[in-house]
């Protein structure tokens, strides 16, 4: 099905609406849109293009810098003098908060769940350690506990006369994700026009907020392609409900006169495998194929599974040599090092 949106408002109106939201500009944008011809050939598949959000800088890149332009923009507009972030020890978001905060000269306090037992200073956690962030490791991997720890930390900081802003794991962060990725879609469609690309689909690994931004942007700009979200967690129905709720709220906040056809929300849950953060054999194969054909590293949690979804689409015949597809590389690559054993459980082919 093609995403035929009614009531598109166009680039200027979308930009004007997004420009009313506080934002601090520091990400390396626009991120490159580049062809992946050797990957396409190896799949006997469509023309594949990568949108390289993994090069959005700082740190080691990733999708959160674009979001942080809005979350930190709001924090700075509110007069914050310290940011509080949370997640799990392997999470991408807190690491990118730390690098952004270092770059902007704002102190960051990080609370990371899932540290029961041995804490491995690798991947994202290593980068936070190197950056000198104040990292607190919590034993539980329950994100509700991490949320409560964020609130408690913010309270303690306020008691000490500081002005903290919580910049992860809140509803307003999800809203900012939609703004950021509507902005991404405007950037991508401008790049696609310049490159003369008319894709059949854009693929992204997301369980909700980032995907919702792409759908909002596509609706506002009258995109003629599908936006496919490959979720790393939950069911398609749960994710679609989350996306629909976010779209309703953000369209209202932005005051955009658009409606999104619910059929344009296309989330695939076939690649979750054993759950969030658990690698599948198909994702391992996708990561290794992309590295060996293009010199591009995907990640174990989001983009590896999303590429497994794109490859499955090629195998089913949904994507053929007549098609063009854009793959949103959203980063997460520091996590590769935390998954070394799973990624190399099969030896590489010897020469
Ligand atoms: C590498 C990567 N890709 C994609 C996403 C998008 O996630 P979602 O839209 O489900 O929040 C994230 C978020 O953590 C991420 O780290």
CSV table of C-alpha atoms and ligand atoms in Angstrom, one decimal:
chain,number,residue,atom,x,y,z
A,1,UNK,CA,0.0,0.0,0.0
A,2,UNK,CA,1.3,3.5,-0.8
A,3,UNK,CA,1.0,6.2,1.7
A,4,UNK,CA,-1.3,8.7,0.0
A,5,UNK,CA,-1.9,11.4,2.5
A,6,UNK,CA,-4.7,13.9,2.3
A,7,UNK,CA,-4.3,17.5,3.3
A,8,UNK,CA,-0.5,17.9,3.0
A,9,UNK,CA,0.6,21.4,4.0
A,10,UNK,CA,4.1,21.4,2.4
A,11,UNK,CA,7.6,22.2,3.5
A,12,UNK,CA,7.1,25.9,4.5
A,13,UNK,CA,4.1,25.3,6.7
A,14,UNK,CA,5.8,22.3,8.4
A,15,UNK,CA,9.0,24.3,8.9
A,16,UNK,CA,7.1,27.3,10.3
A,17,UNK,CA,5.3,25.0,12.8
A,18,UNK,CA,8.5,23.3,13.9
A,19,UNK,CA,10.3,26.6,14.2
A,20,UNK,CA,7.9,27.6,16.9
A,21,UNK,CA,9.4,24.8,19.1
A,22,UNK,CA,12.5,25.7,21.2
A,23,UNK,CA,15.6,24.2,19.7
A,24,UNK,CA,19.3,24.4,20.2
A,25,UNK,CA,21.2,23.6,16.9
A,26,UNK,CA,24.3,21.5,17.3
A,27,UNK,CA,23.8,18.2,15.5
A,28,UNK,CA,25.7,17.7,12.3
A,29,UNK,CA,22.8,18.1,9.8
A,30,UNK,CA,21.9,17.4,7.2
A,31,UNK,CA,23.1,13.8,7.6
A,32,UNK,CA,24.3,12.2,4.4
A,33,UNK,CA,22.0,10.2,2.1
A,34,UNK,CA,24.2,7.7,0.3
A,35,UNK,CA,23.8,4.8,-2.1
A,36,UNK,CA,24.6,1.2,-1.0
A,37,UNK,CA,25.1,-0.4,-4.4
A,38,UNK,CA,27.1,-3.4,-3.2
A,39,UNK,CA,24.5,-4.3,-0.6
A,40,UNK,CA,21.7,-3.9,-3.3
A,41,UNK,CA,23.6,-6.2,-5.6
A,42,UNK,CA,24.3,-8.8,-3.0
A,43,UNK,CA,20.6,-9.1,-2.3
A,44,UNK,CA,19.6,-9.0,-6.0
A,45,UNK,CA,17.3,-6.4,-4.6
A,46,UNK,CA,16.2,-2.8,-4.8
A,47,UNK,CA,18.4,0.3,-5.0
A,48,UNK,CA,19.2,0.8,-1.3
A,49,UNK,CA,20.1,4.2,0.1
A,50,UNK,CA,21.3,4.9,3.7
A,51,UNK,CA,20.4,8.1,5.5
A,52,UNK,CA,23.3,8.2,7.9
A,53,UNK,CA,22.0,9.5,11.2
A,54,UNK,CA,24.9,7.5,12.7
A,55,UNK,CA,27.0,10.4,11.5
A,56,UNK,CA,24.9,13.1,13.2
A,57,UNK,CA,27.7,13.7,15.8
A,58,UNK,CA,28.9,14.3,18.5
A,59,UNK,CA,30.1,11.2,20.4
A,60,UNK,CA,29.8,8.4,17.9
A,61,UNK,CA,26.7,9.7,16.2
A,62,UNK,CA,23.1,8.4,16.5
A,63,UNK,CA,19.5,9.4,16.2
A,64,UNK,CA,19.2,11.1,19.5
A,65,UNK,CA,21.2,14.2,18.7
A,66,UNK,CA,18.4,15.5,16.4
A,67,UNK,CA,16.0,14.8,19.3
A,68,UNK,CA,18.3,16.5,21.8
A,69,UNK,CA,18.2,19.7,19.8
A,70,UNK,CA,14.6,19.9,21.0
A,71,UNK,CA,14.8,18.4,24.5
A,72,UNK,CA,17.9,20.4,25.3
A,73,UNK,CA,16.4,23.5,23.6
A,74,UNK,CA,13.5,23.3,25.9
A,75,UNK,CA,15.8,22.6,28.9
A,76,UNK,CA,17.8,25.7,28.1
A,77,UNK,CA,14.7,27.8,27.5
A,78,UNK,CA,13.6,26.7,31.0
A,79,UNK,CA,17.0,27.8,32.5
A,80,UNK,CA,18.3,24.3,33.3
A,81,UNK,CA,21.9,24.2,34.6
A,82,UNK,CA,22.2,20.3,34.8
A,83,UNK,CA,20.6,17.5,32.8
A,84,UNK,CA,19.4,14.2,34.2
A,85,UNK,CA,19.3,11.2,31.9
A,86,UNK,CA,18.4,7.5,32.4
A,87,UNK,CA,18.2,4.2,30.6
A,88,UNK,CA,19.9,0.8,30.9
A,89,UNK,CA,23.7,0.2,30.9
A,90,UNK,CA,23.6,-0.5,27.2
A,91,UNK,CA,21.2,2.3,26.2
A,92,UNK,CA,22.1,4.7,23.4
A,93,UNK,CA,20.1,7.7,24.6
A,94,UNK,CA,22.0,8.5,27.9
A,95,UNK,CA,25.3,8.2,26.1
A,96,UNK,CA,24.2,10.7,23.5
A,97,UNK,CA,22.9,13.0,26.2
A,98,UNK,CA,26.4,12.9,27.8
A,99,UNK,CA,28.2,13.7,24.6
A,100,UNK,CA,25.8,16.5,23.7
A,101,UNK,CA,26.0,17.9,27.3
A,102,UNK,CA,29.9,17.8,27.1
A,103,UNK,CA,29.8,19.6,23.7
A,104,UNK,CA,27.4,22.3,25.0
A,105,UNK,CA,29.2,22.6,28.4
A,106,UNK,CA,26.2,21.4,30.6
A,107,UNK,CA,26.8,18.9,33.4
A,108,UNK,CA,25.0,15.6,33.1
A,109,UNK,CA,23.9,13.1,35.7
A,110,UNK,CA,23.1,9.6,34.4
A,111,UNK,CA,21.1,6.8,36.0
A,112,UNK,CA,21.5,3.4,34.4
A,113,UNK,CA,19.5,0.3,35.3
A,114,UNK,CA,20.5,-3.3,34.6
A,115,UNK,CA,23.7,-3.2,36.6
A,116,UNK,CA,23.1,-6.1,38.9
A,117,UNK,CA,26.2,-8.2,39.1
A,118,UNK,CA,29.2,-7.4,37.0
A,119,UNK,CA,29.2,-4.0,35.2
A,120,UNK,CA,31.1,-4.2,31.9
A,121,UNK,CA,32.7,-0.9,30.9
A,122,UNK,CA,32.2,-1.4,27.2
A,123,UNK,CA,30.0,0.1,24.4
A,124,UNK,CA,27.9,3.1,25.5
A,125,UNK,CA,28.8,2.8,29.1
A,126,UNK,CA,32.5,3.0,28.3
A,127,UNK,CA,31.9,6.2,26.4
A,128,UNK,CA,30.1,7.7,29.3
A,129,UNK,CA,33.0,6.7,31.6
A,130,UNK,CA,35.6,8.2,29.3
A,131,UNK,CA,33.5,11.4,29.1
A,132,UNK,CA,33.6,11.8,32.9
A,133,UNK,CA,29.9,11.9,33.4
A,134,UNK,CA,28.4,11.3,36.8
A,135,UNK,CA,27.0,7.8,36.3
A,136,UNK,CA,24.9,5.9,38.9
A,137,UNK,CA,24.3,2.2,38.2
A,138,UNK,CA,21.1,0.7,39.5
A,139,UNK,CA,20.7,-3.0,40.0
A,140,UNK,CA,17.2,-3.3,38.5
A,141,UNK,CA,16.6,-3.3,34.7
A,142,UNK,CA,13.0,-2.0,35.3
A,143,UNK,CA,12.7,1.3,33.4
A,144,UNK,CA,9.9,2.4,35.8
A,145,UNK,CA,12.5,2.3,38.6
A,146,UNK,CA,14.9,4.2,36.4
A,147,UNK,CA,12.2,6.9,35.9
A,148,UNK,CA,11.6,7.1,39.6
A,149,UNK,CA,15.4,7.4,40.2
A,150,UNK,CA,15.5,10.3,37.6
A,151,UNK,CA,12.8,12.1,39.5
A,152,UNK,CA,14.5,11.5,42.9
A,153,UNK,CA,17.8,12.8,41.5
A,154,UNK,CA,16.1,15.9,40.1
A,155,UNK,CA,14.6,16.5,43.6
A,156,UNK,CA,18.0,16.2,45.2
A,157,UNK,CA,19.6,18.6,42.8
A,158,UNK,CA,16.8,21.1,43.3
A,159,UNK,CA,17.3,20.9,47.1
A,160,UNK,CA,20.9,21.8,46.4
A,161,UNK,CA,19.8,24.9,44.5
A,162,UNK,CA,20.3,23.5,41.0
A,163,UNK,CA,17.9,23.7,38.1
A,164,UNK,CA,17.7,20.2,36.6
A,165,UNK,CA,16.0,19.1,33.4
A,166,UNK,CA,15.1,15.4,32.9
A,167,UNK,CA,15.8,14.7,29.2
A,168,UNK,CA,15.0,11.0,28.8
A,169,UNK,CA,12.2,8.5,29.4
A,170,UNK,CA,9.4,11.1,29.6
A,171,UNK,CA,6.3,11.7,27.5
A,172,UNK,CA,7.7,15.1,26.5
A,173,UNK,CA,10.9,13.4,25.1
A,174,UNK,CA,8.6,11.3,22.9
A,175,UNK,CA,6.9,14.5,21.7
A,176,UNK,CA,10.3,16.0,20.9
A,177,UNK,CA,11.2,12.8,19.0
A,178,UNK,CA,8.2,13.4,16.8
A,179,UNK,CA,9.2,17.0,16.1
A,180,UNK,CA,12.8,15.9,15.4
A,181,UNK,CA,11.9,13.2,13.0
A,182,UNK,CA,9.3,15.3,11.2
A,183,UNK,CA,12.2,17.6,10.6
A,184,UNK,CA,14.3,14.6,9.5
A,185,UNK,CA,11.6,13.7,6.9
A,186,UNK,CA,11.6,17.2,5.5
A,187,UNK,CA,15.4,17.0,5.2
A,188,UNK,CA,15.3,13.5,3.6
A,189,UNK,CA,12.6,14.5,1.0
A,190,UNK,CA,14.7,17.5,0.0
A,191,UNK,CA,17.7,15.2,-0.4
A,192,UNK,CA,15.7,12.6,-2.3
A,193,UNK,CA,14.5,15.3,-4.8
A,194,UNK,CA,18.0,16.5,-5.3
A,195,UNK,CA,19.3,12.9,-5.9
A,196,UNK,CA,16.3,12.2,-8.2
A,197,UNK,CA,15.1,9.3,-6.0
A,198,UNK,CA,11.5,8.1,-5.8
A,199,UNK,CA,11.5,5.4,-3.1
A,200,UNK,CA,8.9,2.8,-2.7
A,201,UNK,CA,9.5,2.8,1.1
A,202,UNK,CA,11.6,4.2,3.9
A,203,UNK,CA,12.6,1.6,6.5
A,204,UNK,CA,13.4,2.5,10.1
A,205,UNK,CA,14.0,0.5,13.3
A,206,UNK,CA,11.7,2.1,15.9
A,207,UNK,CA,9.0,1.0,18.3
A,208,UNK,CA,7.1,4.3,18.2
A,209,UNK,CA,8.3,7.9,18.7
A,210,UNK,CA,11.0,8.2,16.0
A,211,UNK,CA,8.7,6.3,13.5
A,212,UNK,CA,5.8,8.7,14.4
A,213,UNK,CA,8.0,11.6,13.4
A,214,UNK,CA,8.6,10.2,10.0
A,215,UNK,CA,4.9,9.5,9.5
A,216,UNK,CA,4.0,13.0,10.6
A,217,UNK,CA,6.6,14.5,8.2
A,218,UNK,CA,5.4,12.2,5.3
A,219,UNK,CA,1.8,13.3,5.9
A,220,UNK,CA,2.6,17.0,6.1
A,221,UNK,CA,4.6,16.8,2.9
A,222,UNK,CA,2.3,14.5,0.9
A,223,UNK,CA,4.8,11.7,0.6
A,224,UNK,CA,4.0,9.0,-2.0
A,225,UNK,CA,6.0,6.2,-0.3
A,226,UNK,CA,5.4,3.8,2.5
A,227,UNK,CA,7.1,4.4,5.9
A,228,UNK,CA,7.8,1.0,7.5
A,229,UNK,CA,8.8,0.7,11.1
A,230,UNK,CA,10.5,-2.5,12.2
A,231,UNK,CA,10.0,-2.6,16.0
A,232,UNK,CA,12.7,-4.1,18.3
A,233,UNK,CA,10.1,-4.5,21.1
A,234,UNK,CA,6.4,-5.2,21.7
A,235,UNK,CA,3.7,-6.0,19.2
A,236,UNK,CA,2.7,-4.1,16.0
A,237,UNK,CA,-0.7,-3.3,17.6
A,238,UNK,CA,0.9,-1.8,20.8
A,239,UNK,CA,3.4,0.2,18.8
A,240,UNK,CA,0.7,1.4,16.3
A,241,UNK,CA,-1.5,2.6,19.2
A,242,UNK,CA,1.5,4.5,20.7
A,243,UNK,CA,2.2,6.1,17.3
A,244,UNK,CA,-1.4,7.1,16.8
A,245,UNK,CA,-1.6,8.7,20.2
A,246,UNK,CA,1.7,10.6,19.6
A,247,UNK,CA,0.5,11.8,16.2
A,248,UNK,CA,-2.7,13.1,17.6
A,249,UNK,CA,-0.9,15.0,20.3
A,250,UNK,CA,1.9,16.4,18.2
A,251,UNK,CA,-0.4,17.5,15.3
A,252,UNK,CA,-2.4,19.4,17.8
A,253,UNK,CA,0.6,21.0,19.5
A,254,UNK,CA,2.0,22.0,16.1
A,255,UNK,CA,-1.4,23.3,14.9
A,256,UNK,CA,-1.0,21.5,11.6
A,257,UNK,CA,-4.1,21.1,9.5
A,258,UNK,CA,-3.4,17.5,8.5
A,259,UNK,CA,-4.8,14.1,9.1
A,260,UNK,CA,-2.9,10.8,9.0
A,261,UNK,CA,-4.5,7.8,7.4
A,262,UNK,CA,-4.3,5.1,10.1
A,263,UNK,CA,-3.4,2.6,7.3
A,264,UNK,CA,-0.2,4.5,6.7
A,265,UNK,CA,1.0,3.3,10.1
A,266,UNK,CA,2.9,0.2,9.1
A,267,UNK,CA,4.8,-1.4,12.0
A,268,UNK,CA,6.4,-4.9,11.5
A,269,UNK,CA,6.9,-6.9,14.7
A,270,UNK,CA,8.4,-10.0,13.0
A,271,UNK,CA,12.0,-9.3,13.9
A,272,UNK,CA,11.7,-8.8,17.7
A,273,UNK,CA,12.9,-12.4,18.2
A,274,UNK,CA,13.7,-13.2,21.8
A,275,UNK,CA,12.9,-9.6,22.9
A,276,UNK,CA,14.4,-6.1,23.2
A,277,UNK,CA,18.1,-6.2,23.0
A,278,UNK,CA,18.3,-9.9,22.2
A,279,UNK,CA,20.1,-10.5,18.9
A,280,UNK,CA,18.5,-12.8,16.2
A,281,UNK,CA,20.5,-14.9,13.7
A,282,UNK,CA,18.9,-12.7,10.9
A,283,UNK,CA,20.1,-9.5,12.6
A,284,UNK,CA,23.6,-10.9,13.0
A,285,UNK,CA,23.6,-11.9,9.3
A,286,UNK,CA,22.3,-8.4,8.3
A,287,UNK,CA,24.9,-6.6,10.4
A,288,UNK,CA,27.7,-8.7,8.9
A,289,UNK,CA,26.4,-8.4,5.3
A,290,UNK,CA,26.1,-4.6,5.6
A,291,UNK,CA,29.6,-4.3,7.0
A,292,UNK,CA,31.2,-6.6,4.4
A,293,UNK,CA,29.5,-5.0,1.4
A,294,UNK,CA,29.4,-1.3,2.4
A,295,UNK,CA,31.8,-0.8,5.2
A,296,UNK,CA,28.8,0.4,7.3
A,297,UNK,CA,28.3,-0.8,10.8
A,298,UNK,CA,24.7,-1.3,11.9
A,299,UNK,CA,23.8,-1.9,15.6
A,300,UNK,CA,22.5,-5.0,17.5
A,301,UNK,CA,19.3,-3.6,19.0
A,302,UNK,CA,17.6,-1.4,16.3
A,303,UNK,CA,19.2,-1.2,12.9
A,304,UNK,CA,20.4,-4.8,12.7
A,305,UNK,CA,16.8,-6.0,13.1
A,306,UNK,CA,15.5,-3.3,10.8
A,307,UNK,CA,17.9,-4.4,8.1
A,308,UNK,CA,16.7,-8.0,8.7
A,309,UNK,CA,13.2,-6.7,8.0
A,310,UNK,CA,14.3,-5.0,4.7
A,311,UNK,CA,16.1,-8.2,3.7
A,312,UNK,CA,13.0,-10.3,4.4
A,313,UNK,CA,11.1,-7.8,2.2
A,314,UNK,CA,13.5,-8.6,-0.6
A,315,UNK,CA,13.2,-12.3,-0.1
A,316,UNK,CA,9.4,-12.1,-0.1
A,317,UNK,CA,9.5,-10.1,-3.4
A,318,UNK,CA,8.0,-7.0,-1.8
A,319,UNK,CA,11.1,-5.1,-2.8
A,320,UNK,CA,12.5,-5.9,-6.3
A,321,UNK,CA,15.2,-4.6,-8.6
A,322,UNK,CA,12.7,-2.1,-9.9
A,323,UNK,CA,12.3,-0.4,-6.5
A,324,UNK,CA,14.3,2.1,-4.5
A,325,UNK,CA,14.3,2.0,-0.7
A,326,UNK,CA,15.8,4.3,1.9
A,327,UNK,CA,17.1,2.7,5.1
A,328,UNK,CA,17.3,5.0,8.1
A,329,UNK,CA,20.6,4.2,9.8
A,330,UNK,CA,19.8,5.5,13.3
A,331,UNK,CA,23.2,4.7,14.9
A,332,UNK,CA,23.7,2.7,18.1
A,333,UNK,CA,27.0,1.3,16.8
A,334,UNK,CA,28.9,1.7,20.1
A,335,UNK,CA,26.7,-1.2,21.3
A,336,UNK,CA,28.4,-3.6,18.8
A,337,UNK,CA,31.2,-4.0,21.3
A,338,UNK,CA,28.9,-5.1,24.0
A,339,UNK,CA,27.6,-7.9,21.7
A,340,UNK,CA,30.9,-9.2,20.5
A,341,UNK,CA,30.3,-12.8,21.6
A,342,UNK,CA,26.9,-13.1,19.8
A,343,UNK,CA,28.2,-11.3,16.7
A,344,UNK,CA,31.2,-13.6,16.3
A,345,UNK,CA,29.5,-16.9,17.4
A,346,UNK,CA,30.0,-18.0,13.8
A,347,UNK,CA,33.5,-17.5,12.6
A,348,UNK,CA,33.9,-15.1,9.6
A,349,UNK,CA,34.5,-16.8,6.2
A,350,UNK,CA,38.2,-17.5,5.9
A,351,UNK,CA,40.0,-16.4,2.8
B,1,LIG,C1,19.9,3.2,17.4
B,1,LIG,C2,18.5,3.6,17.6
B,1,LIG,N1,17.6,3.5,16.5
B,1,LIG,C3,16.3,3.8,16.7
B,1,LIG,C4,15.8,4.3,17.9
B,1,LIG,C5,14.4,4.6,17.9
B,1,LIG,O1,13.6,4.2,18.9
B,1,LIG,P1,12.1,4.6,19.3
B,1,LIG,O2,11.5,5.4,18.2
B,1,LIG,O3,11.5,3.3,19.5
B,1,LIG,O4,12.2,5.4,20.5
B,1,LIG,C6,16.7,4.4,19.0
B,1,LIG,C7,16.1,4.8,20.3
B,1,LIG,O5,16.7,4.5,21.3
B,1,LIG,C8,18.0,4.0,18.8
B,1,LIG,O6,18.9,4.1,19.8
